[in-house]
Amino acid sequence: MSDYGLHLLQPARHLVSRWFALIWLGVIVVVSLYPFSGWEWSGEPLLDFLTYPLPYYQRDFDNVVNVLAYLPYGFALARMSRRRWLGFLFACIAASATSFAVELTQNFLPNRVSSNLDLICNAAGGAIGATIATLPLCRRIGAWLLARRYRWFVPDSTADYALMLLAVWFLTQINPAVPLFGVVVMPRGLPQPFLSPLTDPALFLMLLEAGGAMLHLTAILLFITAFLSRRRYQLRAVLLFLVAAWLVKMLAAGMLLKPMAFFAWMNHNVALGLVSGLLAAWLCTRLPRGGQLLLALLALAGSVWLTELWPLAEAGDSGEELALFRWNEGHLRNLNALADFASRWWPWATMVCLMLALWRTLWSHFRHPRAEQTG
């Protein structure tokens, strides 16, 4: 491995852990404080919830979720330091402080309940994540994964951020009512009036729905292949990602949807868009890395533009939408808020990553015009 590759292997040399911890902090805030409305103070002492007898307010499912929600946060915080003991201590303190701040803020939201049990579960999740991050076995697994990372992907640091964004992308798919790779949602219930630029309104909606799925799939597949070190890894990487995306959607549908709505995330328009996207991505992967980055950027920007053209409003928490799910409204509200939050900011963050990678590729080509890309 080159000196440049060894330099990248040092955990404190890049900011991936810090950025992931910041992103996960945003996830925690969205899930804990959504919908950010109805702020008021009841007049009760703010710290009274700390002295409530246990269990004051609990559900077994909520307790498990509260532990799991802070586990990645504690893991990322612990990886920010080279010293294991210091990373563990910092992760435990930061995760507990974050949970305390969230529970304290929930005093001002009428649809939220501050709970000392939630604080304990969150702190435990952060401590478990920090423990996992500092275990020798975990570090050996991390070293194995890093070796695969530098074998499969380009040594440029933008590949680290691309992999982080790729992992975060799966949060956009956790709502099984949203189509697979879809960027728009066809509402259920009564028809909605809208103005169509085409004489056939149904064709207009079909083009937007299928086109959004096609552009989104094309963009994310090119986003993956553009950071691969060799072309021979493309097929394996694409297949692995598609299987993972399908499994996430199937798992979410099995957990959340009623049996009669198990395939609510797929329809003919989306299927047509996905087939078109696969074909477009296959044709574009024959281009050099710079061309793939540029087309991924344009396709992602196009999918965002199509979401702005979509004339229909989502059903949201209406009875028609809730009829698909087996979970209660409160949990669904938090889940949908998280998926919507990730879906809104992920394309913009990814476009920034693509522009940075494209700039570095062009600059490298300018400095070394005779260098040939290995394939």
mmCIF file of C-alpha atoms in Angstrom:
data_model
loop_
_atom_site.group_PDB
_atom_site.id
_atom_site.type_symbol
_atom_site.label_atom_id
_atom_site.label_comp_id
_atom_site.label_asym_id
_atom_site.label_seq_id
_atom_site.Cartn_x
_atom_site.Cartn_y
_atom_site.Cartn_z
ATOM 1 C CA MET A 1 0.000 0.000 0.000
ATOM 2 C CA SER A 2 1.278 3.495 -0.785
ATOM 3 C CA ASP A 3 2.218 6.051 1.865
ATOM 4 C CA TYR A 4 -0.940 7.938 0.933
ATOM 5 C CA GLY A 5 -3.050 4.882 1.725
ATOM 6 C CA LEU A 6 -1.307 4.376 5.074
ATOM 7 C CA HIS A 7 -1.946 8.001 5.879
ATOM 8 C CA LEU A 8 -5.657 7.522 5.324
ATOM 9 C CA LEU A 9 -5.752 4.491 7.611
ATOM 10 C CA GLN A 10 -5.090 6.657 10.659
ATOM 11 C CA PRO A 11 -8.522 7.120 12.317
ATOM 12 C CA ALA A 12 -7.830 10.697 13.412
ATOM 13 C CA ARG A 13 -6.739 11.852 9.951
ATOM 14 C CA HIS A 14 -10.228 12.186 8.555
ATOM 15 C CA LEU A 15 -13.521 13.495 9.852
ATOM 16 C CA VAL A 16 -15.842 10.649 8.899
ATOM 17 C CA SER A 17 -16.591 9.716 12.520
ATOM 18 C CA ARG A 18 -17.296 13.336 13.401
ATOM 19 C CA TRP A 19 -19.564 13.877 10.437
ATOM 20 C CA PHE A 20 -21.419 10.626 11.079
ATOM 21 C CA ALA A 21 -21.874 11.569 14.758
ATOM 22 C CA LEU A 22 -23.220 14.961 13.658
ATOM 23 C CA ILE A 23 -25.599 13.341 11.171
ATOM 24 C CA TRP A 24 -26.826 10.866 13.771
ATOM 25 C CA LEU A 25 -27.327 13.729 16.209
ATOM 26 C CA GLY A 26 -29.650 15.248 13.615
ATOM 27 C CA VAL A 27 -31.493 11.921 13.391
ATOM 28 C CA ILE A 28 -31.944 11.888 17.177
ATOM 29 C CA VAL A 29 -33.222 15.462 17.247
ATOM 30 C CA VAL A 30 -35.718 14.861 14.436
ATOM 31 C CA VAL A 31 -37.111 11.662 15.947
ATOM 32 C CA SER A 32 -37.251 13.098 19.474
ATOM 33 C CA LEU A 33 -38.711 16.551 18.787
ATOM 34 C CA TYR A 34 -40.799 16.159 15.616
ATOM 35 C CA PRO A 35 -43.025 17.963 14.553
ATOM 36 C CA PHE A 36 -41.274 20.952 16.240
ATOM 37 C CA SER A 37 -44.577 22.720 16.912
ATOM 38 C CA GLY A 38 -46.798 23.625 19.838
ATOM 39 C CA TRP A 39 -43.962 24.885 22.022
ATOM 40 C CA GLU A 40 -45.140 25.855 25.484
ATOM 41 C CA TRP A 41 -44.098 25.529 29.110
ATOM 42 C CA SER A 42 -46.483 23.865 31.484
ATOM 43 C CA GLY A 43 -45.015 25.687 34.487
ATOM 44 C CA GLU A 44 -43.834 22.459 36.127
ATOM 45 C CA PRO A 45 -40.203 22.279 37.306
ATOM 46 C CA LEU A 46 -38.063 21.260 34.344
ATOM 47 C CA LEU A 47 -35.997 18.685 36.223
ATOM 48 C CA ASP A 48 -38.838 16.892 37.983
ATOM 49 C CA PHE A 49 -38.715 14.007 35.504
ATOM 50 C CA LEU A 50 -35.323 12.986 36.915
ATOM 51 C CA THR A 51 -36.879 12.002 40.248
ATOM 52 C CA TYR A 52 -39.945 10.147 38.963
ATOM 53 C CA PRO A 53 -40.132 6.587 40.337
ATOM 54 C CA LEU A 54 -39.164 3.873 37.852
ATOM 55 C CA PRO A 55 -40.885 2.811 35.739
ATOM 56 C CA TYR A 56 -42.783 6.075 35.388
ATOM 57 C CA TYR A 57 -43.553 5.884 31.677
ATOM 58 C CA GLN A 58 -42.417 2.876 29.684
ATOM 59 C CA ARG A 59 -43.098 0.532 26.824
ATOM 60 C CA ASP A 60 -40.793 -2.375 26.156
ATOM 61 C CA PHE A 61 -40.618 -1.467 22.481
ATOM 62 C CA ASP A 62 -39.727 2.146 23.291
ATOM 63 C CA ASN A 63 -36.988 1.040 25.678
ATOM 64 C CA VAL A 64 -35.363 -1.149 23.047
ATOM 65 C CA VAL A 65 -35.586 1.633 20.451
ATOM 66 C CA ASN A 66 -34.096 4.156 22.884
ATOM 67 C CA VAL A 67 -31.101 1.884 23.422
ATOM 68 C CA LEU A 68 -30.606 1.107 19.725
ATOM 69 C CA ALA A 69 -31.026 4.744 18.654
ATOM 70 C CA TYR A 70 -27.975 5.867 20.619
ATOM 71 C CA LEU A 71 -25.784 2.864 19.813
ATOM 72 C CA PRO A 72 -24.452 4.210 16.452
ATOM 73 C CA TYR A 73 -24.065 7.633 18.062
ATOM 74 C CA GLY A 74 -21.885 6.244 20.861
ATOM 75 C CA PHE A 75 -19.923 4.158 18.348
ATOM 76 C CA ALA A 76 -19.120 7.186 16.171
ATOM 77 C CA LEU A 77 -18.237 9.369 19.172
ATOM 78 C CA ALA A 78 -15.828 6.745 20.530
ATOM 79 C CA ARG A 79 -14.071 6.475 17.146
ATOM 80 C CA MET A 80 -13.234 10.180 17.186
ATOM 81 C CA SER A 81 -10.244 9.623 19.488
ATOM 82 C CA ARG A 82 -7.134 7.511 18.936
ATOM 83 C CA ARG A 83 -7.043 6.495 22.583
ATOM 84 C CA ARG A 84 -9.668 3.891 23.373
ATOM 85 C CA TRP A 85 -10.264 4.884 26.999
ATOM 86 C CA LEU A 86 -10.585 8.558 26.090
ATOM 87 C CA GLY A 87 -12.965 7.790 23.218
ATOM 88 C CA PHE A 88 -15.091 5.585 25.479
ATOM 89 C CA LEU A 89 -15.277 8.237 28.206
ATOM 90 C CA PHE A 90 -16.097 11.018 25.744
ATOM 91 C CA ALA A 91 -18.805 8.927 24.035
ATOM 92 C CA CYS A 92 -20.513 8.074 27.330
ATOM 93 C CA ILE A 93 -20.502 11.698 28.518
ATOM 94 C CA ALA A 94 -21.582 13.159 25.157
ATOM 95 C CA ALA A 95 -24.372 10.610 24.619
ATOM 96 C CA SER A 96 -25.719 11.152 28.147
ATOM 97 C CA ALA A 97 -25.551 14.931 27.742
ATOM 98 C CA THR A 98 -27.354 14.730 24.412
ATOM 99 C CA SER A 99 -30.125 12.591 25.890
ATOM 100 C CA PHE A 100 -30.474 14.922 28.868
ATOM 101 C CA ALA A 101 -30.766 17.955 26.569
ATOM 102 C CA VAL A 102 -33.405 16.185 24.463
ATOM 103 C CA GLU A 103 -35.460 15.083 27.477
ATOM 104 C CA LEU A 104 -35.232 18.575 28.942
ATOM 105 C CA THR A 105 -36.424 20.109 25.664
ATOM 106 C CA GLN A 106 -39.360 17.706 25.506
ATOM 107 C CA ASN A 107 -40.808 19.512 28.537
ATOM 108 C CA PHE A 108 -41.846 22.255 26.115
ATOM 109 C CA LEU A 109 -43.653 19.946 23.658
ATOM 110 C CA PRO A 110 -47.203 18.901 24.570
ATOM 111 C CA ASN A 111 -47.045 15.674 22.546
ATOM 112 C CA ARG A 112 -43.822 14.501 24.225
ATOM 113 C CA VAL A 113 -43.097 13.076 27.685
ATOM 114 C CA SER A 114 -39.786 13.621 29.452
ATOM 115 C CA SER A 115 -38.641 10.396 31.054
ATOM 116 C CA ASN A 116 -35.737 9.428 33.278
ATOM 117 C CA LEU A 117 -36.066 5.887 31.934
ATOM 118 C CA ASP A 118 -35.514 7.175 28.402
ATOM 119 C CA LEU A 119 -32.422 8.987 29.662
ATOM 120 C CA ILE A 120 -31.087 5.772 31.185
ATOM 121 C CA CYS A 121 -31.804 3.760 28.019
ATOM 122 C CA ASN A 122 -30.185 6.384 25.794
ATOM 123 C CA ALA A 123 -27.088 6.559 27.989
ATOM 124 C CA ALA A 124 -26.904 2.762 27.996
ATOM 125 C CA GLY A 125 -27.134 2.692 24.198
ATOM 126 C CA GLY A 126 -24.329 5.230 23.895
ATOM 127 C CA ALA A 127 -22.176 3.234 26.337
ATOM 128 C CA ILE A 128 -22.836 -0.020 24.434
ATOM 129 C CA GLY A 129 -21.893 1.640 21.149
ATOM 130 C CA ALA A 130 -18.716 3.050 22.696
ATOM 131 C CA THR A 131 -17.850 -0.353 24.118
ATOM 132 C CA ILE A 132 -18.291 -2.026 20.736
ATOM 133 C CA ALA A 133 -16.125 0.637 19.095
ATOM 134 C CA THR A 134 -13.256 0.044 21.526
ATOM 135 C CA LEU A 135 -13.309 -3.774 21.598
ATOM 136 C CA PRO A 136 -10.190 -5.413 20.097
ATOM 137 C CA LEU A 137 -12.412 -7.690 18.008
ATOM 138 C CA CYS A 138 -14.282 -4.714 16.605
ATOM 139 C CA ARG A 139 -11.014 -3.008 15.751
ATOM 140 C CA ARG A 140 -9.824 -6.125 13.929
ATOM 141 C CA ILE A 141 -13.080 -6.236 11.997
ATOM 142 C CA GLY A 142 -12.667 -2.534 11.269
ATOM 143 C CA ALA A 143 -9.144 -3.144 9.975
ATOM 144 C CA TRP A 144 -10.482 -5.935 7.726
ATOM 145 C CA LEU A 145 -13.196 -3.640 6.392
ATOM 146 C CA LEU A 146 -10.657 -0.856 5.826
ATOM 147 C CA ALA A 147 -8.500 -3.243 3.818
ATOM 148 C CA ARG A 148 -11.515 -4.062 1.639
ATOM 149 C CA ARG A 149 -12.344 -0.382 1.378
ATOM 150 C CA TYR A 150 -8.904 0.487 -0.014
ATOM 151 C CA ARG A 151 -9.010 -2.506 -2.290
ATOM 152 C CA TRP A 152 -12.428 -1.801 -3.784
ATOM 153 C CA PHE A 153 -12.560 1.992 -3.709
ATOM 154 C CA VAL A 154 -10.319 4.829 -4.806
ATOM 155 C CA PRO A 155 -7.859 6.089 -2.154
ATOM 156 C CA ASP A 156 -9.262 9.623 -2.312
ATOM 157 C CA SER A 157 -10.873 10.715 0.965
ATOM 158 C CA THR A 158 -14.119 11.565 -0.832
ATOM 159 C CA ALA A 159 -14.730 7.816 -1.093
ATOM 160 C CA ASP A 160 -14.988 7.689 2.719
ATOM 161 C CA TYR A 161 -17.720 10.296 2.669
ATOM 162 C CA ALA A 162 -19.409 8.555 -0.248
ATOM 163 C CA LEU A 163 -19.573 5.310 1.745
ATOM 164 C CA MET A 164 -20.939 7.192 4.751
ATOM 165 C CA LEU A 165 -23.635 8.822 2.618
ATOM 166 C CA LEU A 166 -24.433 5.471 1.038
ATOM 167 C CA ALA A 167 -25.055 4.023 4.503
ATOM 168 C CA VAL A 168 -27.253 6.980 5.443
ATOM 169 C CA TRP A 169 -29.225 6.538 2.200
ATOM 170 C CA PHE A 170 -30.893 3.442 3.650
ATOM 171 C CA LEU A 171 -32.694 5.729 6.109
ATOM 172 C CA THR A 172 -34.602 7.126 3.137
ATOM 173 C CA GLN A 173 -36.052 3.674 2.505
ATOM 174 C CA ILE A 174 -37.285 2.755 6.004
ATOM 175 C CA ASN A 175 -40.817 3.989 5.242
ATOM 176 C CA PRO A 176 -42.275 1.025 3.286
ATOM 177 C CA ALA A 177 -45.133 3.153 1.956
ATOM 178 C CA VAL A 178 -42.599 5.136 -0.097
ATOM 179 C CA PRO A 179 -41.728 3.432 -3.422
ATOM 180 C CA LEU A 180 -38.365 1.701 -3.757
ATOM 181 C CA PHE A 181 -35.941 4.319 -5.115
ATOM 182 C CA GLY A 182 -38.973 6.558 -5.588
ATOM 183 C CA VAL A 183 -38.816 10.310 -5.064
ATOM 184 C CA VAL A 184 -42.587 10.934 -5.154
ATOM 185 C CA VAL A 185 -45.503 9.231 -3.426
ATOM 186 C CA MET A 186 -48.859 8.629 -5.078
ATOM 187 C CA PRO A 187 -51.468 9.581 -2.448
ATOM 188 C CA ARG A 188 -54.315 7.254 -1.617
ATOM 189 C CA GLY A 189 -57.932 8.159 -1.150
ATOM 190 C CA LEU A 190 -59.884 10.751 -3.108
ATOM 191 C CA PRO A 191 -58.357 12.244 -6.293
ATOM 192 C CA GLN A 192 -56.616 15.608 -5.963
ATOM 193 C CA PRO A 193 -57.090 18.412 -8.504
ATOM 194 C CA PHE A 194 -53.950 19.686 -10.238
ATOM 195 C CA LEU A 195 -52.858 21.432 -13.420
ATOM 196 C CA SER A 196 -51.152 19.197 -15.972
ATOM 197 C CA PRO A 197 -48.895 20.598 -18.740
ATOM 198 C CA LEU A 198 -49.881 17.572 -20.845
ATOM 199 C CA THR A 199 -53.293 16.830 -22.294
ATOM 200 C CA ASP A 200 -53.194 13.452 -20.536
ATOM 201 C CA PRO A 201 -52.844 14.097 -16.759
ATOM 202 C CA ALA A 202 -52.336 10.388 -16.003
ATOM 203 C CA LEU A 203 -49.408 10.266 -18.426
ATOM 204 C CA PHE A 204 -47.891 13.323 -16.750
ATOM 205 C CA LEU A 205 -48.028 11.671 -13.317
ATOM 206 C CA MET A 206 -46.646 8.420 -14.732
ATOM 207 C CA LEU A 207 -43.695 10.208 -16.328
ATOM 208 C CA LEU A 208 -42.874 11.981 -13.084
ATOM 209 C CA GLU A 209 -43.165 8.847 -10.962
ATOM 210 C CA ALA A 210 -41.237 6.580 -13.342
ATOM 211 C CA GLY A 211 -38.748 9.300 -14.252
ATOM 212 C CA GLY A 212 -38.015 10.046 -10.606
ATOM 213 C CA ALA A 213 -37.304 6.382 -9.848
ATOM 214 C CA MET A 214 -35.153 6.072 -12.986
ATOM 215 C CA LEU A 215 -33.048 9.156 -12.228
ATOM 216 C CA HIS A 216 -32.645 8.286 -8.556
ATOM 217 C CA LEU A 217 -31.540 4.727 -9.274
ATOM 218 C CA THR A 218 -29.192 5.855 -12.054
ATOM 219 C CA ALA A 219 -27.671 8.505 -9.808
ATOM 220 C CA ILE A 220 -27.026 6.224 -6.866
ATOM 221 C CA LEU A 221 -25.597 3.390 -8.988
ATOM 222 C CA LEU A 222 -23.220 5.806 -10.718
ATOM 223 C CA PHE A 223 -22.461 7.284 -7.299
ATOM 224 C CA ILE A 224 -21.238 3.820 -6.281
ATOM 225 C CA THR A 225 -19.355 2.858 -9.436
ATOM 226 C CA ALA A 226 -17.591 6.224 -9.751
ATOM 227 C CA PHE A 227 -15.726 5.591 -6.499
ATOM 228 C CA LEU A 228 -14.662 2.019 -7.310
ATOM 229 C CA SER A 229 -10.968 1.497 -7.920
ATOM 230 C CA ARG A 230 -11.469 -0.946 -10.809
ATOM 231 C CA ARG A 231 -14.213 -1.638 -13.294
ATOM 232 C CA ARG A 232 -14.232 -5.351 -12.487
ATOM 233 C CA TYR A 233 -15.802 -4.551 -9.102
ATOM 234 C CA GLN A 234 -18.799 -2.781 -10.644
ATOM 235 C CA LEU A 235 -21.115 -5.750 -11.106
ATOM 236 C CA ARG A 236 -20.492 -7.124 -7.606
ATOM 237 C CA ALA A 237 -20.907 -3.726 -5.968
ATOM 238 C CA VAL A 238 -24.138 -2.962 -7.825
ATOM 239 C CA LEU A 239 -25.647 -6.375 -7.106
ATOM 240 C CA LEU A 240 -24.687 -6.178 -3.432
ATOM 241 C CA PHE A 241 -26.273 -2.751 -3.107
ATOM 242 C CA LEU A 242 -29.474 -3.724 -4.935
ATOM 243 C CA VAL A 243 -29.915 -6.836 -2.787
ATOM 244 C CA ALA A 244 -29.328 -4.794 0.380
ATOM 245 C CA ALA A 245 -31.865 -2.157 -0.718
ATOM 246 C CA TRP A 246 -34.434 -4.848 -1.547
ATOM 247 C CA LEU A 247 -33.885 -6.569 1.809
ATOM 248 C CA VAL A 248 -34.287 -3.301 3.732
ATOM 249 C CA LYS A 249 -37.559 -2.589 1.957
ATOM 250 C CA MET A 250 -38.842 -6.131 2.492
ATOM 251 C CA LEU A 251 -37.881 -6.047 6.174
ATOM 252 C CA ALA A 252 -39.556 -2.673 6.680
ATOM 253 C CA ALA A 253 -42.688 -3.877 4.887
ATOM 254 C CA GLY A 254 -42.808 -7.070 6.924
ATOM 255 C CA MET A 255 -42.445 -5.181 10.208
ATOM 256 C CA LEU A 256 -44.698 -2.207 9.502
ATOM 257 C CA LEU A 257 -47.261 -2.980 6.815
ATOM 258 C CA LYS A 258 -50.347 -5.111 7.003
ATOM 259 C CA PRO A 259 -50.244 -8.245 4.814
ATOM 260 C CA MET A 260 -52.631 -6.802 2.235
ATOM 261 C CA ALA A 261 -50.263 -3.820 1.712
ATOM 262 C CA PHE A 262 -46.973 -5.740 1.724
ATOM 263 C CA PHE A 263 -45.997 -4.520 -1.761
ATOM 264 C CA ALA A 264 -47.177 -0.920 -1.362
ATOM 265 C CA TRP A 265 -43.603 0.160 -2.193
ATOM 266 C CA MET A 266 -43.800 -1.164 -5.753
ATOM 267 C CA ASN A 267 -46.064 -0.454 -8.738
ATOM 268 C CA HIS A 268 -45.884 -0.597 -12.526
ATOM 269 C CA ASN A 269 -44.610 2.970 -12.922
ATOM 270 C CA VAL A 270 -41.811 2.489 -10.402
ATOM 271 C CA ALA A 271 -40.888 -0.883 -11.936
ATOM 272 C CA LEU A 272 -40.655 0.744 -15.375
ATOM 273 C CA GLY A 273 -38.460 3.483 -13.936
ATOM 274 C CA LEU A 274 -36.157 1.001 -12.197
ATOM 275 C CA VAL A 275 -35.660 -1.083 -15.347
ATOM 276 C CA SER A 276 -34.875 2.102 -17.288
ATOM 277 C CA GLY A 277 -32.510 3.220 -14.537
ATOM 278 C CA LEU A 278 -30.613 -0.071 -14.597
ATOM 279 C CA LEU A 279 -30.198 0.186 -18.362
ATOM 280 C CA ALA A 280 -29.057 3.818 -18.168
ATOM 281 C CA ALA A 281 -26.584 3.052 -15.378
ATOM 282 C CA TRP A 282 -25.169 0.085 -17.319
ATOM 283 C CA LEU A 283 -24.532 2.295 -20.343
ATOM 284 C CA CYS A 284 -22.994 5.090 -18.261
ATOM 285 C CA THR A 285 -20.589 2.858 -16.328
ATOM 286 C CA ARG A 286 -18.570 2.482 -19.525
ATOM 287 C CA LEU A 287 -17.546 6.138 -19.202
ATOM 288 C CA PRO A 288 -14.427 7.365 -17.385
ATOM 289 C CA ARG A 289 -14.732 8.232 -13.695
ATOM 290 C CA GLY A 290 -15.197 11.928 -14.364
ATOM 291 C CA GLY A 291 -18.071 11.234 -16.724
ATOM 292 C CA GLN A 292 -19.763 8.963 -14.198
ATOM 293 C CA LEU A 293 -19.454 11.611 -11.471
ATOM 294 C CA LEU A 294 -20.917 14.279 -13.747
ATOM 295 C CA LEU A 295 -23.845 12.125 -14.876
ATOM 296 C CA ALA A 296 -24.554 11.034 -11.298
ATOM 297 C CA LEU A 297 -24.656 14.700 -10.294
ATOM 298 C CA LEU A 298 -27.008 15.591 -13.158
ATOM 299 C CA ALA A 299 -29.283 12.604 -12.526
ATOM 300 C CA LEU A 300 -29.530 13.400 -8.818
ATOM 301 C CA ALA A 301 -30.279 17.042 -9.557
ATOM 302 C CA GLY A 302 -32.931 15.897 -12.026
ATOM 303 C CA SER A 303 -34.601 13.687 -9.423
ATOM 304 C CA VAL A 304 -34.735 16.632 -7.009
ATOM 305 C CA TRP A 305 -36.234 18.788 -9.757
ATOM 306 C CA LEU A 306 -38.923 16.179 -10.447
ATOM 307 C CA THR A 307 -39.933 16.187 -6.794
ATOM 308 C CA GLU A 308 -40.593 19.910 -7.133
ATOM 309 C CA LEU A 309 -42.790 19.285 -10.184
ATOM 310 C CA TRP A 310 -44.911 16.656 -8.398
ATOM 311 C CA PRO A 311 -48.343 18.315 -8.059
ATOM 312 C CA LEU A 312 -49.954 15.995 -5.487
ATOM 313 C CA ALA A 313 -49.686 16.139 -1.710
ATOM 314 C CA GLU A 314 -48.794 13.052 0.299
ATOM 315 C CA ALA A 315 -51.480 11.458 2.413
ATOM 316 C CA GLY A 316 -49.393 11.911 5.562
ATOM 317 C CA ASP A 317 -51.234 10.781 8.694
ATOM 318 C CA SER A 318 -54.617 10.461 7.015
ATOM 319 C CA GLY A 319 -56.789 7.452 7.618
ATOM 320 C CA GLU A 320 -56.058 6.052 4.167
ATOM 321 C CA GLU A 321 -52.312 6.056 4.852
ATOM 322 C CA LEU A 322 -52.554 4.707 8.394
ATOM 323 C CA ALA A 323 -54.752 1.860 7.167
ATOM 324 C CA LEU A 324 -51.654 0.338 5.547
ATOM 325 C CA PHE A 325 -49.690 0.029 8.776
ATOM 326 C CA ARG A 326 -49.854 -2.211 11.805
ATOM 327 C CA TRP A 327 -47.959 0.224 14.070
ATOM 328 C CA ASN A 328 -49.592 2.997 16.104
ATOM 329 C CA GLU A 329 -49.683 6.579 14.902
ATOM 330 C CA GLY A 330 -47.015 7.896 17.269
ATOM 331 C CA HIS A 331 -44.318 5.472 16.149
ATOM 332 C CA LEU A 332 -45.256 5.958 12.505
ATOM 333 C CA ARG A 333 -45.013 9.725 12.874
ATOM 334 C CA ASN A 334 -41.451 9.422 14.171
ATOM 335 C CA LEU A 335 -40.473 6.890 11.500
ATOM 336 C CA ASN A 336 -41.929 8.928 8.654
ATOM 337 C CA ALA A 337 -40.292 12.085 10.011
ATOM 338 C CA LEU A 338 -36.900 10.379 9.987
ATOM 339 C CA ALA A 339 -37.363 9.028 6.461
ATOM 340 C CA ASP A 340 -38.600 12.398 5.209
ATOM 341 C CA PHE A 341 -35.712 14.237 6.891
ATOM 342 C CA ALA A 342 -33.151 11.906 5.332
ATOM 343 C CA SER A 343 -34.836 12.090 1.915
ATOM 344 C CA ARG A 344 -34.753 15.885 1.933
ATOM 345 C CA TRP A 345 -31.117 16.515 2.831
ATOM 346 C CA TRP A 346 -29.443 13.375 1.403
ATOM 347 C CA PRO A 347 -29.513 14.476 -2.280
ATOM 348 C CA TRP A 348 -27.954 17.839 -1.446
ATOM 349 C CA ALA A 349 -25.190 16.351 0.695
ATOM 350 C CA THR A 350 -24.503 13.782 -2.006
ATOM 351 C CA MET A 351 -24.328 16.448 -4.699
ATOM 352 C CA VAL A 352 -21.727 18.280 -2.629
ATOM 353 C CA CYS A 353 -19.707 15.056 -2.350
ATOM 354 C CA LEU A 354 -19.998 14.483 -6.103
ATOM 355 C CA MET A 355 -18.881 18.020 -6.914
ATOM 356 C CA LEU A 356 -15.876 17.678 -4.611
ATOM 357 C CA ALA A 357 -14.916 14.349 -6.185
ATOM 358 C CA LEU A 358 -15.405 15.768 -9.688
ATOM 359 C CA TRP A 359 -13.246 18.779 -8.875
ATOM 360 C CA ARG A 360 -10.456 16.560 -7.525
ATOM 361 C CA THR A 361 -10.680 14.289 -10.568
ATOM 362 C CA LEU A 362 -10.411 17.203 -12.972
ATOM 363 C CA TRP A 363 -7.571 18.739 -10.974
ATOM 364 C CA SER A 364 -5.693 15.432 -10.932
ATOM 365 C CA HIS A 365 -6.198 15.055 -14.673
ATOM 366 C CA PHE A 366 -4.936 18.626 -15.188
ATOM 367 C CA ARG A 367 -1.807 17.972 -13.130
ATOM 368 C CA HIS A 368 -1.171 14.516 -14.632
ATOM 369 C CA PRO A 369 -2.711 14.574 -18.123
ATOM 370 C CA ARG A 370 -0.941 11.378 -19.196
ATOM 371 C CA ALA A 371 -2.034 9.301 -16.221
ATOM 372 C CA GLU A 372 -4.381 6.497 -17.204
ATOM 373 C CA GLN A 373 -7.093 5.115 -14.995
ATOM 374 C CA THR A 374 -6.567 1.462 -14.113
ATOM 375 C CA GLY A 375 -9.473 -0.728 -15.103
#
